mmCIF file of C-alpha atoms in Angstrom:
data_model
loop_
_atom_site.group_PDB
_atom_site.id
_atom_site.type_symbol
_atom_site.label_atom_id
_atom_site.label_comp_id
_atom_site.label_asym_id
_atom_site.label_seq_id
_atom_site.Cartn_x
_atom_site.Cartn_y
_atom_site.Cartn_z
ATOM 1 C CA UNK A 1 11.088 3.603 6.314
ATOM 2 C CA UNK A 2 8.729 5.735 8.455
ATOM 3 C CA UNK A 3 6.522 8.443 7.802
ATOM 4 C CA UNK A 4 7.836 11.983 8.524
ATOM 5 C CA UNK A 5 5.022 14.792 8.029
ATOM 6 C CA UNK A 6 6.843 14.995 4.336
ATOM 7 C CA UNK A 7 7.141 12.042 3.623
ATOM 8 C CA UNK A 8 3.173 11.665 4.882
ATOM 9 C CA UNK A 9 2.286 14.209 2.230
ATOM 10 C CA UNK A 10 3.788 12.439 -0.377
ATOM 11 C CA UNK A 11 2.877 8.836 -0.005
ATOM 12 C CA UNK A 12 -0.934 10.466 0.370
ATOM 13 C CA UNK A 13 -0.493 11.914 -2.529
ATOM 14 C CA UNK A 14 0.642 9.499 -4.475
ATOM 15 C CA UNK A 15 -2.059 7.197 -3.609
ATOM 16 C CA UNK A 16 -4.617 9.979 -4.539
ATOM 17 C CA UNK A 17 -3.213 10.126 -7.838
ATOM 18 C CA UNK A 18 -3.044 6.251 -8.303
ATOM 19 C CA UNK A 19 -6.831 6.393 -7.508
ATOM 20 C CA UNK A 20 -7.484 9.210 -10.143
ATOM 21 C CA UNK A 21 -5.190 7.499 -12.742
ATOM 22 C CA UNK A 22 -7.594 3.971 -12.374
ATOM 23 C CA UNK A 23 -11.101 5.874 -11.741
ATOM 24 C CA UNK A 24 -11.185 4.055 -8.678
ATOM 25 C CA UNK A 25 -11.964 6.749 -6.266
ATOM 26 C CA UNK A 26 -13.094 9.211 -4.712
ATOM 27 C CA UNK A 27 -12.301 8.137 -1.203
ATOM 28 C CA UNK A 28 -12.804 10.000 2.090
ATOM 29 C CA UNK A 29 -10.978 9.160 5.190
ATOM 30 C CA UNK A 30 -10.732 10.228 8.659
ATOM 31 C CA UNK A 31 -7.267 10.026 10.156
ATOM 32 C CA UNK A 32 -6.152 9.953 14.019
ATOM 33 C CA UNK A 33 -2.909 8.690 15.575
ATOM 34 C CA UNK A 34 0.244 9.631 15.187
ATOM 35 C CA UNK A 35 0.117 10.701 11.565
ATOM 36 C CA UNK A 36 -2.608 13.227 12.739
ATOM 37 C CA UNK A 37 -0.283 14.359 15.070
ATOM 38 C CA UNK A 38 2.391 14.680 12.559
ATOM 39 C CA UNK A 39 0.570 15.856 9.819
ATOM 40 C CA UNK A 40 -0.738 19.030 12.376
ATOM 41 C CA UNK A 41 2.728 20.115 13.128
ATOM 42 C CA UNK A 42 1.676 18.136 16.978
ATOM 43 C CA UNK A 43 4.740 16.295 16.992
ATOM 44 C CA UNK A 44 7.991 16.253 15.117
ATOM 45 C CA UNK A 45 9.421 11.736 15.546
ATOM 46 C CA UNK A 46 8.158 10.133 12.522
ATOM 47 C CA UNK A 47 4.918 7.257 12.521
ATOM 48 C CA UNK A 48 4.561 3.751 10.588
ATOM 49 C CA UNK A 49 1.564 3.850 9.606
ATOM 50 C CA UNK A 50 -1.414 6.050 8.942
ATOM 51 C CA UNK A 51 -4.554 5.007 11.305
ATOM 52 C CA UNK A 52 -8.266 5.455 9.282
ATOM 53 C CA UNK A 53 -10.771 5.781 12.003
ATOM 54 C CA UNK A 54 -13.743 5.994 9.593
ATOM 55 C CA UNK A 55 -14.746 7.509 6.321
ATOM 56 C CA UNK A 56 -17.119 9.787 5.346
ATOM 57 C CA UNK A 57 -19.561 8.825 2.569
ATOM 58 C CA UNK A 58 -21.298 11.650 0.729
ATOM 59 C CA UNK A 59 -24.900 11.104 0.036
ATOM 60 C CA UNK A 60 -27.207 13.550 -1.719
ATOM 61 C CA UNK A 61 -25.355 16.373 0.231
ATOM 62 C CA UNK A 62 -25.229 14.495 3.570
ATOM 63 C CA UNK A 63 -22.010 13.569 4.756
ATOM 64 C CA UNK A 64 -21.971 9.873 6.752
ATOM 65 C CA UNK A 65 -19.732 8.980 8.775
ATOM 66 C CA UNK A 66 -18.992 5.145 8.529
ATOM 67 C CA UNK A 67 -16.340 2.642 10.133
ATOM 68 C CA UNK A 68 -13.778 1.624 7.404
ATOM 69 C CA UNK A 69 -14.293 -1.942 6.249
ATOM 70 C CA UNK A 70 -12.459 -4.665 6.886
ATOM 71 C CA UNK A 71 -10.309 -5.793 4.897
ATOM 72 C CA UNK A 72 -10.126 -2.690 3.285
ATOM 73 C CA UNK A 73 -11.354 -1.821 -0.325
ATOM 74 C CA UNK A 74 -9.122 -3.575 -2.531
ATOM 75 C CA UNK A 75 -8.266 -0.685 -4.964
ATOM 76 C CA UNK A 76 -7.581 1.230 -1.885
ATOM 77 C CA UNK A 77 -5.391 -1.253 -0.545
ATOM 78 C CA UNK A 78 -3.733 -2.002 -3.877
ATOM 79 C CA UNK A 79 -2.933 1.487 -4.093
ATOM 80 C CA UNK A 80 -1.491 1.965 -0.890
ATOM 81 C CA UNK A 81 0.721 -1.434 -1.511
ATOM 82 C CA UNK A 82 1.992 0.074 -5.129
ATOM 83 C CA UNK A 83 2.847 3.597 -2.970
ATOM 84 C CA UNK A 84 4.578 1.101 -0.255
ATOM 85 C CA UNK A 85 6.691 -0.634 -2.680
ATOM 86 C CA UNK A 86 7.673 2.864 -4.373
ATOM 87 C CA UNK A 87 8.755 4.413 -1.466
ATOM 88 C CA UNK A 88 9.715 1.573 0.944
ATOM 89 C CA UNK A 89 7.321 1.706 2.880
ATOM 90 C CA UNK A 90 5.583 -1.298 5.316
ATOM 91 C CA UNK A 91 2.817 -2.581 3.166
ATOM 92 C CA UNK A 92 0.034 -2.206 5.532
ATOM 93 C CA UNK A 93 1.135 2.041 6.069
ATOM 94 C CA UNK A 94 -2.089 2.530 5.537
ATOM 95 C CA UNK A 95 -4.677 0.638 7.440
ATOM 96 C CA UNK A 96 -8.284 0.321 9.304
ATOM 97 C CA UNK A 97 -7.609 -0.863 12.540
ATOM 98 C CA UNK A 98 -8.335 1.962 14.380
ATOM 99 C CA UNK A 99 -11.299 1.434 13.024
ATOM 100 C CA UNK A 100 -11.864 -1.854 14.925
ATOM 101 C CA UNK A 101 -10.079 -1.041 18.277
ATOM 102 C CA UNK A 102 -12.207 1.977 19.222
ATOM 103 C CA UNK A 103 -15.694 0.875 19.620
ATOM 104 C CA UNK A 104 -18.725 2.854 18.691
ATOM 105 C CA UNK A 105 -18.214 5.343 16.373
ATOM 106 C CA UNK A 106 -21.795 6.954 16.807
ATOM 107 C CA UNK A 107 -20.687 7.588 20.821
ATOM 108 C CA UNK A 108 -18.030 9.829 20.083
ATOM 109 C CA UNK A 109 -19.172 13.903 20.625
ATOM 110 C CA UNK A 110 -20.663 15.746 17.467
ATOM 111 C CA UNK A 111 -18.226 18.239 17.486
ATOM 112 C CA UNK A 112 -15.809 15.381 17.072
ATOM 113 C CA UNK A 113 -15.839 14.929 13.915
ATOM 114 C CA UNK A 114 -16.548 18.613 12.784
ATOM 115 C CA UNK A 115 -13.398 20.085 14.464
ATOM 116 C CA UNK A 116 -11.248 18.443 11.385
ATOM 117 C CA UNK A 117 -8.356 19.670 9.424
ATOM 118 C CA UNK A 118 -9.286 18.797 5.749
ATOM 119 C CA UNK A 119 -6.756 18.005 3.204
ATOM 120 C CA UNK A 120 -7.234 16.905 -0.629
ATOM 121 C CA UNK A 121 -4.506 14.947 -1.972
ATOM 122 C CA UNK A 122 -5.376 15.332 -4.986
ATOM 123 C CA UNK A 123 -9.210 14.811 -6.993
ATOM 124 C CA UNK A 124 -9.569 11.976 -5.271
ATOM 125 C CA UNK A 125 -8.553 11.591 -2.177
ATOM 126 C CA UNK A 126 -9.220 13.517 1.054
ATOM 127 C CA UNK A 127 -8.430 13.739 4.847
ATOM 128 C CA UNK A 128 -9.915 14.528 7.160
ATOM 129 C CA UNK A 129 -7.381 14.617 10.515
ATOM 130 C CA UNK A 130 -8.492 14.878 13.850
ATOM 131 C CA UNK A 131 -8.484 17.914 16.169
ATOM 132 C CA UNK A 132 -6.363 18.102 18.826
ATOM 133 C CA UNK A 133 -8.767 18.176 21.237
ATOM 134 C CA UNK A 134 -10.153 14.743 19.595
ATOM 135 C CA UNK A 135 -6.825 13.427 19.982
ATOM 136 C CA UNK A 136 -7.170 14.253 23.862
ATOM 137 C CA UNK A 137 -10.044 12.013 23.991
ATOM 138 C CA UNK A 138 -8.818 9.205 21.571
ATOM 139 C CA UNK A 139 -5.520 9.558 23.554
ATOM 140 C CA UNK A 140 -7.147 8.748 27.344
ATOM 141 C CA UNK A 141 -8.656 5.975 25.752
ATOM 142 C CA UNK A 142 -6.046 4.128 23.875
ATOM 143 C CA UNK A 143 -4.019 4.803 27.394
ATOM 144 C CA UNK A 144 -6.279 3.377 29.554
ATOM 145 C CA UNK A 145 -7.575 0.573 27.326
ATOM 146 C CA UNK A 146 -3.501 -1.099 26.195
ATOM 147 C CA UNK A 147 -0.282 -0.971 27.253
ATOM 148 C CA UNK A 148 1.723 1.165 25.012
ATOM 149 C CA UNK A 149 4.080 3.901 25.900
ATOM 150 C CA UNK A 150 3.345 5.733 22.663
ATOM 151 C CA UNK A 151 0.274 6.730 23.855
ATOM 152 C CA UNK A 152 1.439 8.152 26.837
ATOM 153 C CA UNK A 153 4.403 10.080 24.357
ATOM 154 C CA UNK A 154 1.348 11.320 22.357
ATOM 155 C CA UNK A 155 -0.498 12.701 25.461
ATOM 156 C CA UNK A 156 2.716 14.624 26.675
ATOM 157 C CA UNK A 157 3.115 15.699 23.024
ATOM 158 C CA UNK A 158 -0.370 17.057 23.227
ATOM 159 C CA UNK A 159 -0.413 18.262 26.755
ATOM 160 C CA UNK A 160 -3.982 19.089 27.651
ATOM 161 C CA UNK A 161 -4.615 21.021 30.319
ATOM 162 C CA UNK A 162 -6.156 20.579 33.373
ATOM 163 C CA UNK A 163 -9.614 21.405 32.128
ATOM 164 C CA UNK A 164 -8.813 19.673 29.177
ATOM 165 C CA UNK A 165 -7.399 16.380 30.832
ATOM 166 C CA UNK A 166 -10.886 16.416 32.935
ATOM 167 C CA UNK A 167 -13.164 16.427 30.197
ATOM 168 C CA UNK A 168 -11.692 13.613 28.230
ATOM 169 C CA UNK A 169 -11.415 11.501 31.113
ATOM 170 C CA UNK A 170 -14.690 11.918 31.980
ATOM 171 C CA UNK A 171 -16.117 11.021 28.693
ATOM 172 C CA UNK A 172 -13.920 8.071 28.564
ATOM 173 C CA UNK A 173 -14.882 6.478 32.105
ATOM 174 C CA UNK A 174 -18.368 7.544 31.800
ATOM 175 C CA UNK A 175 -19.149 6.163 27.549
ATOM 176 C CA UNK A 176 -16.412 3.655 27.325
ATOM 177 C CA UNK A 177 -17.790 1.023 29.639
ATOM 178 C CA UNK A 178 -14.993 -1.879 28.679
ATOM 179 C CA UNK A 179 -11.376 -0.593 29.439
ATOM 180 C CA UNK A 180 -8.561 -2.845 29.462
ATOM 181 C CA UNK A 181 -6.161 -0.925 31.619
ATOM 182 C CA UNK A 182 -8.619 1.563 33.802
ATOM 183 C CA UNK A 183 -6.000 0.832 36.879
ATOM 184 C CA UNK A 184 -3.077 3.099 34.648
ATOM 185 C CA UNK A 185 -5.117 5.955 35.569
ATOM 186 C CA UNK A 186 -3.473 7.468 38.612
ATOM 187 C CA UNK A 187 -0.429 6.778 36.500
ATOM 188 C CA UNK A 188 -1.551 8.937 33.140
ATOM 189 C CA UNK A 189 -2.552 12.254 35.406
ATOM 190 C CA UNK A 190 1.101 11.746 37.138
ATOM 191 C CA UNK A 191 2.602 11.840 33.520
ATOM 192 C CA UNK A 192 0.338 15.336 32.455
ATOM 193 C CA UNK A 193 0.609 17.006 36.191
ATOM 194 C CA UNK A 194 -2.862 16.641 36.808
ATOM 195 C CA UNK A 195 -3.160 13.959 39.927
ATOM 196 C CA UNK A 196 -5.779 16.074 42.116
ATOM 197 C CA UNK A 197 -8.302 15.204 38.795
ATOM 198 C CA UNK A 198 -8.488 11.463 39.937
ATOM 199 C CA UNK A 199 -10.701 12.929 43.522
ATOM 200 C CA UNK A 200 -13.223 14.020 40.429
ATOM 201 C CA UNK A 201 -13.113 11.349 38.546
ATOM 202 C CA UNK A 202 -13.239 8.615 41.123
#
């Protein structure tokens, strides 16, 4: 079954609690994707799967942000499995790829990953879930680096504006140096309204 923002809550939860009940945590994640979007109220259709981008380790009062291994901890994982099997869930609901499909961490803007919405589910488990405006950029890139129509959903779900739209393109062309599908670009300003961008943008 999927993920609506309830049933989001409640799976997180559950897997916070299974981490207090076997002293296995704390863990700190950072979320994007869809179940940022539907966890901020962005959009209402349900997701699969929660995307971790990263975590955020806390040494001696410094918070570091690191990619999430791969494969992922095992009492994380087992945890999420035992919460998939509970609720019916797909077994890998919880997972790092986003982790390995958007490159360089360290590029991304500062204020990237201090524009969060923070969430404890419970003592041992927190989320951190991407801005809006970090979904903009995220968005432009999935969209112009693979072919799937979700991303273009999420980007009319978001609708950025025209200023908005600009400034995450630009990052995107100008920091992400490999993209898959750069061609689609004409195509994603026709989808937001924002076609005179491309004479900016080249």
């Amino acid at each position: 079954m999927n993920l609506s923002e309830e049933r989001l809550t409640a799976a997180l939860k559950l897997v916070g609690g299974l981490l207090t009940q076997r002293r296995q945590g704390p863990y700190h994640l950072v979320v994007c994707g869809g179940s940022a979007l539907v966890a901020r109220g962005v959009i209402s259709r349900p997701t699969n799967d929660v995307d971790v981008l990263a975590r955020v380790i806390h040494e001696e009062g410094v918070d570091e942000i690191a990619p999430m291994p791969y494969p992922m901890p095992p009492e994380l994982a087992k945890a999420a499995r035992d919460v998939a099997h509970e609720m019916d869930l797909q077994e890998t609901w919880l997972n790092g790829n986003a982790s390995l499909v958007f490159p360089g961490l360290g590029d991304l803007p500062e204020w990237f990953w201090r524009d969060v919405e923070r969430r404890p589910y419970g003592m041992d488990l927190t989320v951190d879930y991407i801005s809006r405006r970090g979904q903009i950029f995220l968005k432009v890139y999935a969209a112009l680096n693979r072919e799937e129509e979700r991303d273009l959903e999420d980007l009319r779900a978001l609708a950025p504006d025209r200023a908005e739209t600009l400034e995450a393109v630009r990052w995107v062309l100008e920091n992400m140096t490999t993209l898959g599908h750069r061609e689609r670009l004409p195509h994603l300003l026709g989808i937001l309204s924002h076609e005179d961008i491309i004479a900016k943008v080249g």
